[in-house]
Amino acid sequence: MSGNILVTKKNTVALITMSNAATMNAITDPIMLEDTINAFKDIEQDKSIRVCVLTGVENAFCSGGNVKDMLNREKMFAGEPLELQEGYRKGIHRLSKLMYNVEKPLIAAVNGAAVGAGFDLAMLCDIRIASKTARFGSTFINLAVIPGDGGTWLLKKVVGAQRAAELVLTGRIFKADEALEMGLILKMVDKDKMLTEAMSLANVIAKKSPDALRIAKRLLNSTDRLGFEDHLELCAANQAMMHHTPEHEAAVKQFFNLALIHISEPTRPY
């Protein structure tokens, strides 16, 4: 990789850090985009990794599209309309599809500005924890364009139709406390504690069965395309398999043994 993306792995948790401070981690740079795609491919294929945290450096999580490139019609913004359409399909859409289909839990540790396509990167994660200094915005409309990476679909799923419409149609930037109030982030913490908080949550999740994590996330995503009865059928098929995994057997035995120990303990006076 070029140094735009740093990947560190500790035990069963991976940390992907977007580290191009000069562009505030603009994701539309071709090298940055390819490095990010390759990092997520590696995480998905690495069987030792169960959870992944995504963050940025300094004051930016991700600034989205490079406005200078838009002005000069360079890189992913170069070409006629049909060329641009194909460029989106072969470019940023590859990252959107990859992150959405990663079957390992993704946690966004939003350290600073998450706007435009950077806002949508955070939406592609399953859980978002933000610093008090974080700023959010679906800002495409301010440049007379629209979310070209699936952001409208993602945002509606996270905050509901009316709030998504307001954020997309105004393009306003809002603070972490409002993001917390609308349910866009799970938790807001001091900036110096933000990554620790995200990694702590990642380590809690990583202790669970990798097969159970993968199937549980698959079921969560299935609600986007399946009705309730079809979802129940998927639950039944997957649960039948889970009951025959070694991890399930070990977990049930451990639970039963702990229950017996608790029952056999003598009652202690307060």
Coordinates of N, CA, C and O in Angstrom, one line a residue, residues 3 10 17 25-26 46 48 73-74 108 126-127 144 184 193 201 203 205 238 240 250 257 262:
G3 N 0.7 4.0 1.8 CA 0.8 4.8 3.1 C -0.4 5.6 3.4 O -0.6 6.2 4.4
K10 N -4.4 -6.8 15.9 CA -4.0 -7.3 17.3 C -5.0 -8.3 17.7 O -6.2 -8.0 17.8
T17 N -6.7 2.6 9.4 CA -6.6 4.0 9.6 C -6.4 4.7 8.3 O -5.4 4.5 7.6
N25 N -8.2 12.8 4.0 CA -8.6 11.4 3.7 C -9.7 11.3 2.6 O -10.6 10.5 2.6
A26 N -9.6 12.2 1.6 CA -10.5 12.2 0.5 C -10.5 10.8 -0.2 O -9.4 10.3 -0.7
D46 N -9.0 -12.6 5.9 CA -8.1 -13.1 7.1 C -9.0 -13.7 8.1 O -9.8 -13.1 8.8
S48 N -8.3 -14.9 10.9 CA -8.0 -14.6 12.3 C -8.7 -13.4 12.8 O -8.8 -13.2 14.0
R73 N -12.0 18.6 -13.2 CA -12.4 17.4 -13.9 C -11.3 16.4 -14.1 O -11.1 15.9 -15.2
E74 N -10.7 16.0 -13.0 CA -9.6 15.1 -13.0 C -9.9 13.8 -12.3 O -10.9 13.7 -11.6
A108 N -17.1 2.2 13.0 CA -16.5 3.5 12.6 C -16.2 4.2 13.9 O -17.0 4.5 14.7
D126 N -21.4 -0.9 10.8 CA -22.5 -1.4 11.6 C -22.7 -0.6 12.8 O -23.9 -0.4 13.2
I127 N -21.7 0.0 13.4 CA -21.7 0.7 14.6 C -20.8 1.9 14.5 O -19.7 1.8 13.9
A144 N -24.2 20.9 -5.8 CA -25.2 20.6 -6.9 C -25.0 19.2 -7.5 O -25.2 19.0 -8.7
L184 N -27.8 8.2 14.9 CA -26.8 8.0 13.8 C -25.5 7.4 14.4 O -24.8 6.7 13.7
K193 N -10.4 9.6 24.0 CA -10.9 8.3 24.5 C -11.7 7.6 23.4 O -12.1 6.4 23.6
L201 N -15.1 -1.9 22.5 CA -16.3 -2.6 22.0 C -15.9 -3.7 21.0 O -16.5 -4.8 21.0
N203 N -13.3 -5.5 20.9 CA -12.7 -6.7 21.6 C -13.8 -7.5 22.3 O -13.7 -8.7 22.4
I205 N -17.0 -7.8 21.2 CA -17.6 -8.5 20.1 C -16.7 -9.6 19.6 O -17.2 -10.7 19.3
N238 N -30.4 -21.2 9.2 CA -29.1 -20.9 9.8 C -29.0 -21.4 11.2 O -28.0 -21.9 11.7
A240 N -30.5 -23.9 12.5 CA -30.3 -25.4 12.5 C -28.9 -25.7 12.4 O -28.4 -26.7 13.1
A250 N -19.8 -25.9 23.2 CA -18.9 -25.5 24.2 C -19.6 -24.4 25.1 O -19.5 -24.3 26.3
N257 N -22.5 -25.3 33.3 CA -21.5 -25.5 34.4 C -21.5 -24.3 35.4 O -21.5 -24.4 36.6
H262 N -23.2 -21.8 40.5 CA -24.0 -20.7 41.2 C -25.1 -21.3 42.2 O -25.2 -20.9 43.3

